[in-house]
Amino acid sequence: MILFLSFILFIHHVNTLHVTHISDCGTARGCWKLPNGCKDASDCQTMMTWKHERRHLIIEIESKLVKPDMWLGIGFSKDSLMGNDTVFECQFPATGSGSVYLSHNTAKRNIVLKTASQLLIRDGFTEFNDGKAMCGGEWILDNIHLDSTERTLMHVISSGRYNLFFAYGKMENGEKRMHGMVGKEAPWKSQEQVRFCQRCSSSFANVDSVAADEFKKL
């Protein structure tokens, strides 16, 4: 009986582990790997993948740059500047469980969209594995059920083209602090715009980025 229970617990533990499916990059998934030219978890600092499942976008992120009591976020912007962006973010507090949210960037601050996060994020996860922060979930690409306030703060990313931003920073007392602006702590930005429509081939692009040290020159 004890052996049987141990086996069940082991199976449950295995099922909760997540991986980033970079083997599908360019075919079934779009990928953004940092820094430019890195191939996999052995030499990449951060990797993000996305894949369409009907009207959902499955997002996977892993990063060696993020530790406990930190956050990371992927911003979707219609221009090359931060501000008026939709953000898929993950929070890794020092204690307790982490969380996945949708949020909105203004030019000066970030606003967590609580209703959108509850209604549009499914099976969100955060974890640390082998020195890497890992998170993701299914993002339902349909804003129709949101109230008018939150709906106006979210891009319909299944339509149009978007620049991507990757940023991370510290948390204090459960609250996000602003990311750095120069050097290694500055955000990264994609060199090209990306589409997230279900049937367009550019959804499966391998995206290059502007180095963090170059961000201040934008």
Short mmCIF file of C-alpha atoms in Angstrom, two decimals:
data_model
loop_
_atom_site.label_atom_id
_atom_site.label_comp_id
_atom_site.label_asym_id
_atom_site.label_seq_id
_atom_site.Cartn_x
_atom_site.Cartn_y
_atom_site.Cartn_z
CA MET A 1 0.00 0.00 0.00
CA ILE A 2 2.81 2.40 0.92
CA LEU A 3 4.64 1.57 -2.31
CA PHE A 4 1.46 2.18 -4.31
CA LEU A 5 0.91 5.59 -2.69
CA SER A 6 4.54 6.51 -3.32
CA PHE A 7 4.13 5.59 -6.98
CA ILE A 8 0.99 7.75 -7.27
CA LEU A 9 2.78 10.70 -5.66
CA PHE A 10 5.73 10.24 -8.02
CA ILE A 11 3.45 10.21 -11.06
CA HIS A 12 1.69 13.36 -9.83
CA HIS A 13 5.06 15.09 -9.35
CA VAL A 14 6.21 14.14 -12.84
CA ASN A 15 2.98 15.41 -14.37
CA THR A 16 3.46 18.83 -12.76
CA LEU A 17 6.88 19.39 -14.33
CA HIS A 18 6.91 21.63 -17.39
CA VAL A 19 9.28 21.90 -20.32
CA THR A 20 9.81 24.50 -23.04
CA HIS A 21 9.14 22.88 -26.43
CA ILE A 22 11.87 24.49 -28.52
CA SER A 23 12.12 21.46 -30.83
CA ASP A 24 8.95 22.76 -32.56
CA CYS A 25 10.40 26.23 -33.21
CA GLY A 26 9.70 27.48 -36.72
CA THR A 27 7.22 24.70 -37.51
CA ALA A 28 4.48 24.31 -34.90
CA ARG A 29 5.58 27.07 -32.51
CA GLY A 30 6.97 30.56 -32.63
CA CYS A 31 10.08 31.12 -30.53
CA TRP A 32 12.12 33.97 -29.09
CA LYS A 33 15.49 32.96 -27.64
CA LEU A 34 17.90 35.33 -25.90
CA PRO A 35 20.62 36.30 -26.58
CA ASN A 36 20.68 36.13 -30.38
CA GLY A 37 22.22 32.96 -31.75
CA CYS A 38 21.65 30.78 -28.69
CA LYS A 39 20.15 27.37 -29.40
CA ASP A 40 18.68 25.81 -26.27
CA ALA A 41 18.70 25.78 -22.47
CA SER A 42 22.45 25.14 -22.42
CA ASP A 43 23.34 28.58 -23.79
CA CYS A 44 20.13 30.67 -23.76
CA GLN A 45 19.41 33.02 -20.87
CA THR A 46 15.72 33.24 -21.68
CA MET A 47 13.40 31.36 -24.04
CA MET A 48 9.76 31.96 -24.95
CA THR A 49 7.53 29.83 -27.17
CA TRP A 50 3.95 30.24 -28.35
CA LYS A 51 1.52 27.93 -30.11
CA HIS A 52 -2.10 28.27 -31.22
CA GLU A 53 -4.73 25.80 -30.03
CA ARG A 54 -8.01 26.97 -31.56
CA ARG A 55 -8.60 30.41 -30.00
CA HIS A 56 -5.98 29.91 -27.31
CA LEU A 57 -2.31 30.88 -27.35
CA ILE A 58 -0.16 28.50 -25.33
CA ILE A 59 2.81 30.40 -23.91
CA GLU A 60 5.93 28.88 -22.33
CA ILE A 61 8.73 30.95 -20.79
CA GLU A 62 11.92 29.99 -19.01
CA SER A 63 14.71 32.25 -17.78
CA LYS A 64 17.97 31.90 -15.90
CA LEU A 65 17.86 35.62 -15.08
CA VAL A 66 14.90 35.40 -12.71
CA LYS A 67 15.22 34.22 -9.10
CA PRO A 68 12.75 33.97 -6.21
CA ASP A 69 11.20 37.32 -5.27
CA MET A 70 11.35 38.50 -8.89
CA TRP A 71 8.99 38.86 -11.85
CA LEU A 72 9.23 38.58 -15.62
CA GLY A 73 7.00 39.81 -18.40
CA ILE A 74 6.54 39.62 -22.16
CA GLY A 75 5.11 42.83 -23.58
CA PHE A 76 3.15 43.04 -26.84
CA SER A 77 3.47 46.51 -28.38
CA LYS A 78 2.22 48.00 -31.64
CA ASP A 79 5.28 50.27 -31.82
CA SER A 80 8.94 50.17 -30.80
CA LEU A 81 8.39 51.95 -27.48
CA MET A 82 7.14 50.74 -24.13
CA GLY A 83 3.72 52.15 -23.30
CA ASN A 84 0.18 51.06 -24.25
CA ASP A 85 1.34 47.43 -24.18
CA THR A 86 -0.41 44.21 -23.23
CA VAL A 87 1.79 42.11 -20.95
CA PHE A 88 1.83 38.40 -20.10
CA GLU A 89 3.62 38.34 -16.75
CA CYS A 90 4.74 35.84 -14.14
CA GLN A 91 5.42 36.63 -10.50
CA PHE A 92 7.71 34.52 -8.31
CA PRO A 93 7.31 35.73 -4.70
CA ALA A 94 9.85 34.69 -2.07
CA THR A 95 7.17 32.76 -0.18
CA GLY A 96 3.97 31.12 -1.32
CA SER A 97 2.92 30.18 -4.82
CA GLY A 98 3.62 32.22 -7.92
CA SER A 99 1.04 33.72 -10.26
CA VAL A 100 0.44 34.43 -13.94
CA TYR A 101 -1.31 37.65 -14.93
CA LEU A 102 -2.25 39.84 -17.85
CA SER A 103 -1.39 43.49 -17.34
CA HIS A 104 -1.18 46.83 -19.15
CA ASN A 105 1.81 49.14 -19.50
CA THR A 106 1.33 52.87 -19.61
CA ALA A 107 4.33 55.08 -20.27
CA LYS A 108 5.03 55.24 -16.53
CA ARG A 109 3.50 52.26 -14.75
CA ASN A 110 2.08 48.76 -15.02
CA ILE A 111 -1.52 47.87 -14.17
CA VAL A 112 -2.51 44.27 -13.42
CA LEU A 113 -5.78 43.37 -15.16
CA LYS A 114 -7.39 41.18 -12.52
CA THR A 115 -10.59 40.29 -14.35
CA ALA A 116 -8.79 39.55 -17.61
CA SER A 117 -6.30 37.38 -15.74
CA GLN A 118 -9.09 35.38 -14.12
CA LEU A 119 -11.15 34.93 -17.29
CA LEU A 120 -8.50 34.63 -19.99
CA ILE A 121 -5.61 32.71 -18.38
CA ARG A 122 -6.10 28.96 -18.09
CA ASP A 123 -3.72 26.44 -16.48
CA GLY A 124 -1.19 29.10 -15.53
CA PHE A 125 1.94 27.80 -13.81
CA THR A 126 5.13 29.10 -12.19
CA GLU A 127 8.01 26.98 -10.94
CA PHE A 128 11.77 26.76 -10.56
CA ASN A 129 13.54 23.81 -12.14
CA ASP A 130 17.29 23.25 -12.45
CA GLY A 131 18.11 26.90 -11.74
CA LYS A 132 15.53 28.28 -14.19
CA ALA A 133 12.32 30.19 -13.59
CA MET A 134 9.57 28.61 -15.70
CA CYS A 135 6.03 29.80 -16.30
CA GLY A 136 3.25 29.90 -18.84
CA GLY A 137 -0.35 29.04 -19.53
CA GLU A 138 -3.15 29.20 -22.08
CA TRP A 139 -4.21 32.70 -23.04
CA ILE A 140 -7.75 32.85 -24.41
CA LEU A 141 -7.64 35.38 -27.25
CA ASP A 142 -11.18 36.67 -26.87
CA ASN A 143 -11.82 39.86 -24.90
CA ILE A 144 -15.58 39.95 -25.42
CA HIS A 145 -16.41 39.00 -21.81
CA LEU A 146 -14.33 41.80 -20.27
CA ASP A 147 -15.85 45.03 -19.06
CA SER A 148 -15.23 48.10 -21.18
CA THR A 149 -12.45 49.40 -18.92
CA GLU A 150 -10.21 46.35 -19.14
CA ARG A 151 -11.13 45.67 -22.75
CA THR A 152 -9.75 49.05 -23.80
CA LEU A 153 -6.47 48.24 -22.01
CA MET A 154 -5.85 45.02 -23.94
CA HIS A 155 -4.67 44.51 -27.50
CA VAL A 156 -6.46 41.87 -29.54
CA ILE A 157 -3.17 40.20 -30.39
CA SER A 158 -4.75 37.75 -32.84
CA SER A 159 -5.04 40.80 -35.11
CA GLY A 160 -2.16 42.95 -36.33
CA ARG A 161 1.61 42.88 -35.81
CA TYR A 162 3.46 43.37 -32.55
CA ASN A 163 6.91 44.12 -31.23
CA LEU A 164 7.90 41.95 -28.28
CA PHE A 165 9.60 43.15 -25.12
CA PHE A 166 11.12 40.96 -22.42
CA ALA A 167 11.65 42.55 -19.01
CA TYR A 168 12.25 41.35 -15.48
CA GLY A 169 12.78 42.89 -12.07
CA LYS A 170 12.59 42.50 -8.32
CA MET A 171 9.61 42.21 -6.02
CA GLU A 172 9.28 43.78 -2.58
CA ASN A 173 6.55 42.78 -0.15
CA GLY A 174 4.69 41.08 -2.98
CA GLU A 175 4.77 44.14 -5.26
CA LYS A 176 6.65 44.46 -8.56
CA ARG A 177 9.45 47.01 -8.81
CA MET A 178 10.46 48.62 -12.08
CA HIS A 179 12.95 46.84 -14.31
CA GLY A 180 16.38 48.29 -15.01
CA MET A 181 16.95 50.57 -17.99
CA VAL A 182 20.61 49.98 -18.87
CA GLY A 183 23.02 47.06 -18.98
CA LYS A 184 22.01 43.49 -18.26
CA GLU A 185 18.82 44.46 -16.44
CA ALA A 186 17.40 46.50 -19.33
CA PRO A 187 14.54 45.06 -21.41
CA TRP A 188 15.09 43.22 -24.69
CA LYS A 189 13.11 44.09 -27.81
CA SER A 190 12.41 42.02 -30.91
CA GLN A 191 14.00 43.26 -34.12
CA GLU A 192 10.91 42.42 -36.13
CA GLN A 193 7.18 42.45 -35.57
CA VAL A 194 5.33 39.21 -34.95
CA ARG A 195 1.82 38.06 -35.83
CA PHE A 196 -0.24 35.78 -33.60
CA CYS A 197 -3.02 34.79 -35.99
CA GLN A 198 -3.89 31.10 -36.02
CA ARG A 199 -3.28 30.38 -39.71
CA CYS A 200 -0.48 32.80 -40.67
CA SER A 201 2.98 31.30 -41.13
CA SER A 202 4.66 34.24 -39.39
CA SER A 203 3.15 32.98 -36.12
CA PHE A 204 5.86 30.32 -36.20
CA ALA A 205 8.76 32.72 -36.70
CA ASN A 206 12.05 32.45 -34.85
CA VAL A 207 12.45 36.00 -33.58
CA ASP A 208 15.73 37.89 -33.19
CA SER A 209 16.18 40.68 -30.66
CA VAL A 210 17.95 43.92 -29.91
CA ALA A 211 20.53 43.36 -27.17
CA ALA A 212 19.82 44.77 -23.74
CA ASP A 213 22.82 47.09 -23.97
CA GLU A 214 21.33 48.62 -27.11
CA PHE A 215 17.91 49.30 -25.58
CA LYS A 216 18.89 52.75 -24.34
CA LYS A 217 19.71 53.74 -27.93
CA LEU A 218 16.19 53.10 -29.22
#
